[in-house]
Amino acid sequence: GADPTTLAAYREAELIHARWAMLGTLGCLTPELLAKYAGVQFGEPVWFKAGAQIFSEGGLDYLGSANLVHAQSILAILVFQVILMGGAEAYRANGTAPGGFGEGLDSLHPGDAFDPLGLADDPDTFAELKVKEIKNGRLAMFSMFGYYVQAIVTGEGPVENWASHIADPFGVNGLSISYMAQFTPAPVAMFAASGRKAAPRSTGNATLDLYYGPDRRLWLGPNTTNVPAYLTGELPGDYGWDTAGLGADPTTLAAYREAEL
């Protein structure tokens, strides 16, 4: 931001992205909320799956109604998108539209005909609203990033993820093995023949047996009942809890152990 021209360009890009993100988060949530809690029927309410309906035999109906927009051609959508959105963005960047409409107005906060409710009439109120807009927009951009990650990891929409978490906060969360395990290329059992030592037997020393081996003390954490097969009790401080599956790979576990010590 040291250069005023660069700062202005960054500010413009941030605000435009923030506004799209606020619209995007609302668009991602609304169909899924209506389908789950209001019984409204959509062809596909989950945001990252909805667009694929256009490739189905019947095409895509906006809001589940063929009377609104019935789309069957991705090429037609692309053409209209380029013409309508490209034209609008060109007019915004140039500061004017045909017939002089919008001439002389601010490209980011035009007001005038773009503010029919007169929200920006009072300068102090306008200044406060601009702060609220950028704050909510930044939050929306982070929210959209979260939606992307959730979609990749869980294959479900944000509303379904939220409902699952509320129903079982400790069992379904960002570190839940049921989700994190999806990043694992194969079952944990693949390490059974990888050269890992077998589970140590009892040492014969009552004190050591509290900390090593299969009969050691365990602390499994909330809603966890099973000790992962790869936690054998051979390492000091192994209490059998690895909900996120971070130690499933022997090489990774060794690296974490070294970094920890």
Coordinates of N, CA and C in Angstrom, one line a residue, residues 30-227:
T30 N -28.8 -20.2 0.9 CA -30.3 -20.1 0.8 C -30.9 -21.4 0.2
P31 N -30.5 -21.9 -0.9 CA -31.2 -23.1 -1.5 C -31.1 -24.3 -0.5
E32 N -29.9 -24.5 0.1 CA -29.8 -25.6 1.0 C -30.6 -25.5 2.3
L33 N -30.7 -24.2 2.8 CA -31.6 -24.0 4.0 C -33.0 -24.2 3.6
L34 N -33.5 -23.7 2.5 CA -34.9 -23.9 2.1 C -35.2 -25.4 1.8
A35 N -34.3 -26.1 1.3 CA -34.5 -27.5 1.0 C -34.5 -28.3 2.3
K36 N -33.7 -28.0 3.2 CA -33.5 -28.8 4.4 C -34.6 -28.5 5.5
Y37 N -34.9 -27.2 5.6 CA -35.8 -26.8 6.7 C -37.2 -26.3 6.3
A38 N -37.3 -26.0 5.0 CA -38.6 -25.5 4.6 C -39.3 -26.4 3.6
G39 N -38.6 -27.5 3.2 CA -39.2 -28.5 2.3 C -39.4 -28.0 0.9
V40 N -38.6 -26.9 0.5 CA -38.7 -26.5 -0.9 C -37.9 -27.4 -1.8
Q41 N -38.5 -27.8 -2.9 CA -37.9 -28.8 -3.8 C -37.0 -28.1 -4.8
F42 N -35.7 -28.5 -4.8 CA -34.8 -28.1 -5.8 C -34.2 -29.3 -6.5
G43 N -33.8 -29.1 -7.8 CA -33.2 -30.3 -8.4 C -31.9 -30.7 -7.6
E44 N -31.1 -29.7 -7.2 CA -29.9 -30.0 -6.4 C -29.6 -28.7 -5.6
P45 N -29.9 -28.7 -4.3 CA -29.7 -27.5 -3.5 C -28.2 -27.2 -3.1
V46 N -27.3 -28.2 -3.2 CA -26.0 -28.0 -2.8 C -25.2 -27.1 -3.8
W47 N -24.6 -26.1 -3.4 CA -24.1 -25.1 -4.3 C -23.1 -25.6 -5.3
F48 N -22.2 -26.5 -5.0 CA -21.2 -26.9 -5.9 C -21.6 -28.1 -6.8
K49 N -22.8 -28.6 -6.6 CA -23.4 -29.6 -7.4 C -24.5 -29.1 -8.3
A50 N -25.0 -27.9 -8.0 CA -26.2 -27.4 -8.7 C -25.9 -27.1 -10.2
G51 N -24.8 -26.5 -10.5 CA -24.4 -26.2 -11.9 C -24.3 -27.4 -12.8
A52 N -24.0 -28.5 -12.3 CA -23.9 -29.7 -13.1 C -25.2 -30.2 -13.7
Q53 N -26.3 -29.7 -13.2 CA -27.6 -30.1 -13.7 C -27.8 -29.7 -15.2
I54 N -27.1 -28.7 -15.6 CA -27.2 -28.2 -17.0 C -26.8 -29.3 -18.0
F55 N -26.0 -30.2 -17.5 CA -25.5 -31.3 -18.4 C -26.5 -32.5 -18.4
S56 N -27.5 -32.4 -17.5 CA -28.5 -33.5 -17.5 C -29.5 -33.4 -18.6
E57 N -30.2 -34.4 -18.8 CA -31.1 -34.4 -20.0 C -32.1 -33.3 -20.0
G58 N -32.7 -33.0 -18.8 CA -33.7 -31.9 -18.8 C -33.2 -30.5 -18.6
G59 N -31.8 -30.4 -18.5 CA -31.3 -29.1 -18.3 C -31.4 -28.6 -16.8
L60 N -31.3 -27.3 -16.6 CA -31.3 -26.7 -15.3 C -32.4 -25.7 -15.2
D61 N -33.2 -25.8 -14.2 CA -34.3 -24.9 -13.9 C -33.9 -24.0 -12.7
Y62 N -33.8 -22.7 -12.8 CA -33.5 -21.9 -11.7 C -34.6 -21.9 -10.6
L63 N -34.2 -22.1 -9.4 CA -35.1 -22.2 -8.3 C -36.1 -23.4 -8.4
G64 N -35.7 -24.4 -9.3 CA -36.5 -25.5 -9.5 C -37.7 -25.3 -10.3
S65 N -37.8 -24.1 -11.0 CA -39.0 -23.8 -11.8 C -38.6 -23.5 -13.2
A66 N -39.2 -24.3 -14.2 CA -38.9 -24.1 -15.6 C -39.5 -22.7 -16.1
N67 N -40.4 -22.1 -15.3 CA -41.1 -20.9 -15.7 C -40.2 -19.7 -15.5
L68 N -39.1 -19.9 -14.7 CA -38.2 -18.7 -14.4 C -37.1 -18.7 -15.5
V69 N -36.1 -19.5 -15.3 CA -35.0 -19.7 -16.3 C -34.8 -21.1 -16.5
H70 N -34.9 -21.6 -17.8 CA -34.7 -23.0 -18.1 C -33.5 -23.0 -19.0
A71 N -32.3 -23.5 -18.5 CA -31.1 -23.5 -19.2 C -30.7 -24.9 -19.6
Q72 N -30.3 -25.0 -20.9 CA -29.9 -26.3 -21.4 C -28.6 -26.2 -22.2
S73 N -28.1 -25.1 -22.4 CA -26.8 -24.9 -23.2 C -25.8 -24.2 -22.3
I74 N -24.7 -24.8 -22.0 CA -23.6 -24.1 -21.3 C -23.0 -23.1 -22.2
L75 N -22.9 -23.3 -23.5 CA -22.4 -22.3 -24.4 C -23.2 -21.0 -24.4
A76 N -24.5 -21.2 -24.4 CA -25.4 -20.0 -24.4 C -25.2 -19.2 -23.1
I77 N -25.1 -19.9 -22.0 CA -24.9 -19.3 -20.7 C -23.5 -18.5 -20.8
L78 N -22.5 -19.1 -21.3 CA -21.2 -18.5 -21.4 C -21.3 -17.2 -22.2
V79 N -22.0 -17.2 -23.4 CA -22.1 -16.0 -24.2 C -22.8 -14.9 -23.5
F80 N -24.0 -15.2 -22.9 CA -24.7 -14.2 -22.2 C -23.9 -13.7 -21.0
Q81 N -23.2 -14.5 -20.3 CA -22.4 -14.1 -19.2 C -21.3 -13.1 -19.6
V82 N -20.7 -13.4 -20.7 CA -19.6 -12.5 -21.2 C -20.2 -11.2 -21.6
I83 N -21.3 -11.2 -22.3 CA -22.0 -10.0 -22.8 C -22.5 -9.1 -21.7
L84 N -23.3 -9.7 -20.8 CA -23.9 -9.0 -19.7 C -22.9 -8.5 -18.6
M85 N -22.1 -9.5 -18.1 CA -21.2 -9.1 -17.1 C -20.0 -8.3 -17.6
G86 N -19.5 -8.7 -18.8 CA -18.4 -8.0 -19.4 C -18.8 -6.5 -19.7
G87 N -20.0 -6.3 -20.2 CA -20.5 -5.0 -20.5 C -20.6 -4.2 -19.2
A88 N -21.3 -4.7 -18.2 CA -21.4 -4.0 -16.9 C -20.1 -3.6 -16.3
E89 N -19.2 -4.6 -16.3 CA -17.8 -4.3 -15.8 C -17.1 -3.2 -16.6
A90 N -17.3 -3.3 -17.9 CA -16.6 -2.2 -18.7 C -17.2 -0.9 -18.4
Y91 N -18.5 -0.8 -18.3 CA -19.1 0.5 -18.0 C -18.6 1.0 -16.6
R92 N -18.5 0.1 -15.6 CA -18.1 0.5 -14.3 C -16.7 1.0 -14.3
A93 N -15.8 0.3 -15.0 CA -14.4 0.7 -15.1 C -14.2 2.0 -15.8
N94 N -15.0 2.2 -16.8 CA -14.9 3.5 -17.6 C -15.6 4.6 -17.0
G95 N -16.5 4.3 -16.0 CA -17.1 5.4 -15.3 C -18.4 6.0 -16.0
T96 N -18.8 5.4 -17.1 CA -20.0 5.9 -17.8 C -20.6 4.8 -18.6
A97 N -21.9 4.9 -18.9 CA -22.6 4.0 -19.8 C -23.2 4.8 -21.0
P98 N -23.7 4.1 -21.9 CA -24.3 4.8 -23.1 C -25.3 5.8 -22.6
G99 N -25.3 7.0 -23.3 CA -26.2 8.0 -22.9 C -25.7 8.9 -21.8
G100 N -24.4 8.6 -21.3 CA -23.9 9.4 -20.2 C -24.4 9.0 -18.9
F101 N -25.1 7.8 -18.8 CA -25.6 7.3 -17.5 C -24.4 7.0 -16.6
G102 N -24.5 7.5 -15.4 CA -23.4 7.3 -14.4 C -22.2 8.1 -14.6
E103 N -22.2 9.0 -15.5 CA -21.0 9.8 -15.7 C -20.7 10.7 -14.5
G104 N -19.4 10.7 -14.1 CA -19.0 11.6 -13.0 C -19.2 11.0 -11.6
L105 N -19.8 9.7 -11.6 CA -20.0 9.1 -10.3 C -18.8 8.3 -9.9
D106 N -18.7 8.0 -8.6 CA -17.6 7.2 -8.1 C -17.8 5.8 -8.6
S107 N -16.7 5.1 -9.0 CA -16.8 3.8 -9.6 C -17.1 2.7 -8.5
L108 N -16.8 3.0 -7.3 CA -17.0 2.0 -6.2 C -18.2 2.3 -5.4
H109 N -18.5 3.6 -5.2 CA -19.7 4.0 -4.4 C -20.4 5.1 -5.2
P110 N -21.1 4.7 -6.2 CA -21.7 5.7 -7.1 C -22.8 6.5 -6.6
G111 N -23.6 5.9 -5.7 CA -24.8 6.6 -5.1 C -25.8 6.9 -6.2
D112 N -26.4 8.1 -6.0 CA -27.4 8.6 -7.1 C -28.4 7.6 -7.4
A113 N -28.6 7.2 -8.6 CA -29.6 6.3 -9.0 C -29.3 4.9 -8.5
F114 N -28.0 4.6 -8.1 CA -27.7 3.3 -7.5 C -27.9 3.2 -6.0
D115 N -28.5 4.3 -5.5 CA -28.8 4.3 -4.1 C -30.3 4.8 -3.9
P116 N -31.3 4.0 -4.4 CA -32.7 4.5 -4.3 C -33.2 4.7 -2.9
L117 N -32.6 4.0 -1.9 CA -33.1 4.2 -0.6 C -32.4 5.4 0.1
G118 N -31.5 6.0 -0.5 CA -30.9 7.2 0.1 C -30.0 6.9 1.3
L119 N -29.4 5.7 1.3 CA -28.6 5.3 2.5 C -27.3 6.2 2.6
A120 N -26.9 6.7 1.5 CA -25.6 7.5 1.5 C -25.9 9.0 1.6
D121 N -27.1 9.4 1.8 CA -27.4 10.9 1.9 C -26.6 11.6 3.0
D122 N -26.6 10.9 4.1 CA -25.9 11.5 5.3 C -24.4 11.1 5.3
P123 N -23.5 12.0 5.2 CA -22.0 11.6 5.1 C -21.5 10.7 6.2
D124 N -22.0 11.0 7.4 CA -21.5 10.2 8.6 C -22.1 8.8 8.5
T125 N -23.3 8.7 8.1 CA -23.9 7.3 7.9 C -23.3 6.6 6.8
F126 N -23.0 7.3 5.7 CA -22.3 6.7 4.6 C -20.9 6.2 4.9
A127 N -20.2 7.0 5.7 CA -18.8 6.5 6.1 C -18.9 5.3 7.0
E128 N -19.9 5.2 7.9 CA -20.1 4.0 8.7 C -20.5 2.8 7.9
L129 N -21.4 3.0 6.9 CA -21.8 1.9 6.1 C -20.7 1.3 5.2
K130 N -19.7 2.2 4.8 CA -18.6 1.7 4.0 C -17.7 0.8 4.9
V131 N -17.6 1.1 6.2 CA -16.8 0.3 7.1 C -17.5 -1.0 7.3
K132 N -18.8 -1.0 7.5 CA -19.5 -2.2 7.7 C -19.5 -3.1 6.5
E133 N -19.5 -2.5 5.3 CA -19.5 -3.3 4.1 C -18.2 -4.0 3.9
I134 N -17.1 -3.4 4.1 CA -15.8 -4.0 3.9 C -15.5 -5.1 5.0
K135 N -16.0 -4.8 6.2 CA -15.9 -5.8 7.3 C -16.7 -7.1 7.0
N136 N -17.9 -6.9 6.6 CA -18.7 -8.1 6.3 C -18.2 -8.8 5.0
G137 N -17.7 -8.0 4.1 CA -17.2 -8.5 2.8 C -16.0 -9.4 3.1
R138 N -15.1 -8.9 4.0 CA -13.9 -9.7 4.3 C -14.3 -11.0 5.0
L139 N -15.3 -11.0 5.9 CA -15.8 -12.2 6.5 C -16.4 -13.1 5.5
A140 N -17.1 -12.6 4.5 CA -17.7 -13.4 3.5 C -16.7 -14.1 2.6
M141 N -15.5 -13.4 2.4 CA -14.5 -14.0 1.6 C -13.9 -15.2 2.3
F142 N -13.7 -15.1 3.6 CA -13.2 -16.2 4.4 C -14.2 -17.3 4.4
S143 N -15.5 -16.9 4.5 CA -16.6 -18.0 4.5 C -16.6 -18.8 3.2
M144 N -16.4 -18.1 2.1 CA -16.4 -18.8 0.8 C -15.2 -19.7 0.7
F145 N -14.1 -19.3 1.3 CA -12.9 -20.2 1.3 C -13.2 -21.4 2.2
G146 N -13.9 -21.2 3.3 CA -14.3 -22.4 4.1 C -15.3 -23.3 3.4
Y147 N -16.2 -22.7 2.6 CA -17.1 -23.5 1.8 C -16.3 -24.4 0.8
Y148 N -15.3 -23.8 0.2 CA -14.5 -24.6 -0.8 C -13.8 -25.8 -0.1
V149 N -13.2 -25.5 1.1 CA -12.5 -26.6 1.8 C -13.5 -27.7 2.2
Q150 N -14.6 -27.2 2.8 CA -15.6 -28.2 3.2 C -16.1 -29.1 2.1
A151 N -16.3 -28.5 0.9 CA -16.8 -29.3 -0.2 C -15.8 -30.3 -0.7
I152 N -14.5 -29.9 -0.6 CA -13.4 -30.9 -1.0 C -13.3 -32.0 0.0
V153 N -13.4 -31.6 1.3 CA -13.1 -32.6 2.3 C -14.3 -33.5 2.6
T154 N -15.5 -32.9 2.7 CA -16.7 -33.7 3.1 C -17.6 -34.1 2.0
G155 N -17.5 -33.4 0.9 CA -18.5 -33.7 -0.2 C -19.9 -33.2 0.1
E156 N -20.1 -32.4 1.1 CA -21.4 -31.9 1.5 C -21.4 -30.4 1.5
G157 N -22.7 -29.8 1.6 CA -22.8 -28.4 1.6 C -22.6 -27.8 3.0
P158 N -22.5 -26.5 3.1 CA -22.2 -25.9 4.4 C -23.3 -26.1 5.4
V159 N -24.6 -26.1 5.0 CA -25.7 -26.3 5.9 C -25.6 -27.7 6.5
E160 N -25.4 -28.7 5.7 CA -25.3 -30.1 6.2 C -24.1 -30.3 7.1
N161 N -23.0 -29.7 6.7 CA -21.8 -29.7 7.6 C -22.1 -29.1 9.0
W162 N -22.8 -28.0 8.9 CA -23.1 -27.3 10.2 C -24.1 -28.1 11.0
A163 N -25.1 -28.7 10.4 CA -26.1 -29.5 11.1 C -25.4 -30.8 11.7
S164 N -24.5 -31.4 11.0 CA -23.7 -32.5 11.5 C -22.9 -32.2 12.7
H165 N -22.2 -31.0 12.6 CA -21.4 -30.5 13.7 C -22.2 -30.2 15.0
I166 N -23.3 -29.5 14.8 CA -24.2 -29.2 16.0 C -24.7 -30.5 16.6
A167 N -25.0 -31.5 15.8 CA -25.5 -32.7 16.4 C -24.5 -33.5 17.2
D168 N -23.2 -33.3 16.8 CA -22.1 -34.1 17.5 C -20.8 -33.2 17.4
P169 N -20.7 -32.2 18.2 CA -19.6 -31.2 18.1 C -18.2 -31.9 18.2
F170 N -18.1 -32.8 19.1 CA -16.8 -33.5 19.3 C -16.4 -34.5 18.3
G171 N -17.5 -35.2 17.8 CA -17.2 -36.2 16.8 C -17.1 -35.8 15.4
V172 N -17.8 -34.6 15.1 CA -17.8 -34.1 13.7 C -17.3 -32.6 13.8
N173 N -16.0 -32.5 13.4 CA -15.4 -31.2 13.4 C -14.2 -31.2 12.5
G174 N -13.4 -30.1 12.5 CA -12.3 -30.0 11.5 C -11.2 -31.0 11.7
L175 N -11.2 -31.6 12.9 CA -10.1 -32.6 13.2 C -10.7 -34.0 13.3
S176 N -12.0 -34.1 13.0 CA -12.6 -35.4 13.0 C -11.9 -36.4 12.1
I177 N -11.6 -37.6 12.5 CA -11.0 -38.6 11.7 C -11.9 -39.0 10.5
S178 N -13.2 -38.9 10.7 CA -14.1 -39.3 9.6 C -14.0 -38.4 8.4
Y179 N -13.5 -37.1 8.7 CA -13.3 -36.2 7.6 C -11.8 -36.2 7.2
M180 N -10.9 -36.1 8.1 CA -9.5 -36.0 7.8 C -9.0 -37.2 7.1
A181 N -9.6 -38.4 7.4 CA -9.2 -39.6 6.8 C -9.4 -39.6 5.3
Q182 N -10.2 -38.7 4.8 CA -10.5 -38.7 3.3 C -9.2 -38.2 2.6
F183 N -8.3 -37.6 3.3 CA -7.0 -37.2 2.6 C -6.1 -38.3 2.6
T184 N -6.3 -39.4 3.3 CA -5.4 -40.5 3.3 C -5.6 -41.4 2.1
P185 N -4.6 -41.7 1.3 CA -4.7 -42.4 0.1 C -5.2 -43.9 0.2
A186 N -5.0 -44.4 1.4 CA -5.4 -45.8 1.6 C -5.7 -46.1 3.0
P187 N -6.3 -47.2 3.4 CA -6.6 -47.4 4.8 C -5.3 -47.5 5.7
V188 N -5.5 -47.2 6.9 CA -4.4 -47.2 7.9 C -3.7 -48.6 7.9
A189 N -4.5 -49.6 7.6 CA -3.9 -51.0 7.6 C -2.7 -51.1 6.6
M190 N -2.6 -50.2 5.7 CA -1.5 -50.3 4.7 C -0.1 -50.3 5.4
F191 N -0.1 -49.8 6.6 CA 1.2 -49.6 7.3 C 1.5 -50.9 8.2
A192 N 0.6 -51.9 8.1 CA 0.8 -53.1 8.9 C 2.1 -53.8 8.6
A193 N 2.5 -53.7 7.3 CA 3.7 -54.4 6.9 C 4.8 -53.5 6.4
S194 N 4.7 -52.3 7.0 CA 5.6 -51.2 6.6 C 6.9 -51.2 7.4
G195 N 7.1 -52.1 8.3 CA 8.3 -52.1 9.0 C 8.1 -51.6 10.4
R196 N 6.9 -51.1 10.8 CA 6.7 -50.6 12.1 C 6.8 -51.8 13.1
K197 N 7.4 -51.4 14.3 CA 7.6 -52.4 15.3 C 6.2 -53.0 15.8
A198 N 6.2 -54.2 16.2 CA 5.0 -54.8 16.8 C 4.8 -54.2 18.1
A199 N 3.5 -54.3 18.6 CA 3.2 -53.7 19.8 C 4.0 -54.3 21.0
P200 N 4.6 -53.5 21.8 CA 5.5 -54.0 22.9 C 4.6 -54.8 23.9
R201 N 5.2 -55.9 24.3 CA 4.6 -56.6 25.4 C 4.8 -56.0 26.7
S202 N 4.2 -56.6 27.8 CA 4.5 -56.1 29.1 C 5.9 -56.1 29.5
T203 N 6.4 -55.1 30.1 CA 7.8 -55.0 30.5 C 8.1 -55.8 31.7
G204 N 7.1 -56.2 32.5 CA 7.4 -56.8 33.7 C 7.6 -55.9 34.9
N205 N 7.7 -54.6 34.5 CA 7.9 -53.5 35.5 C 6.5 -52.8 35.7
A206 N 6.0 -52.9 36.8 CA 4.6 -52.3 37.0 C 4.6 -50.8 36.7
T207 N 5.6 -50.1 37.1 CA 5.7 -48.7 36.8 C 5.7 -48.4 35.3
L208 N 6.6 -49.1 34.6 CA 6.8 -48.9 33.1 C 5.6 -49.3 32.4
D209 N 4.9 -50.3 32.9 CA 3.7 -50.8 32.2 C 2.5 -49.8 32.2
L210 N 2.7 -48.7 33.1 CA 1.7 -47.7 33.1 C 1.8 -46.7 31.9
Y211 N 3.0 -46.7 31.3 CA 3.3 -45.8 30.2 C 3.6 -46.4 28.9
Y212 N 3.9 -47.7 28.9 CA 4.3 -48.4 27.6 C 3.5 -49.7 27.5
G213 N 3.3 -50.1 26.2 CA 2.7 -51.4 26.0 C 1.2 -51.3 25.9
P214 N 0.5 -52.4 25.6 CA -0.9 -52.4 25.4 C -1.7 -52.1 26.6
D215 N -1.1 -52.3 27.8 CA -1.9 -52.1 29.1 C -1.6 -50.7 29.7
R216 N -1.0 -49.8 28.9 CA -0.6 -48.5 29.4 C -1.9 -47.7 29.7
R217 N -1.7 -46.6 30.4 CA -2.8 -45.7 30.7 C -3.2 -45.1 29.3
L218 N -4.5 -44.9 29.1 CA -5.0 -44.3 27.9 C -5.8 -43.0 28.3
W219 N -5.7 -42.1 27.4 CA -6.6 -40.9 27.4 C -7.1 -40.7 26.0
L220 N -8.3 -41.1 25.8 CA -8.8 -41.2 24.4 C -9.6 -39.9 24.0
G221 N -9.8 -39.0 25.0 CA -10.6 -37.8 24.6 C -12.0 -38.1 24.5
P222 N -12.8 -37.0 24.2 CA -14.3 -37.1 24.1 C -14.7 -37.9 22.9
N223 N -15.7 -38.8 23.1 CA -16.3 -39.5 22.0 C -15.4 -40.4 21.2
T224 N -14.3 -40.8 21.9 CA -13.4 -41.7 21.2 C -13.3 -43.0 22.1
T225 N -13.4 -44.1 21.4 CA -13.4 -45.4 22.2 C -12.3 -46.3 21.7
N226 N -11.8 -46.2 20.5 CA -10.8 -47.1 20.0 C -9.4 -46.5 19.9
V227 N -8.4 -47.3 20.2 CA -7.0 -46.8 20.0 C -6.6 -47.2 18.6

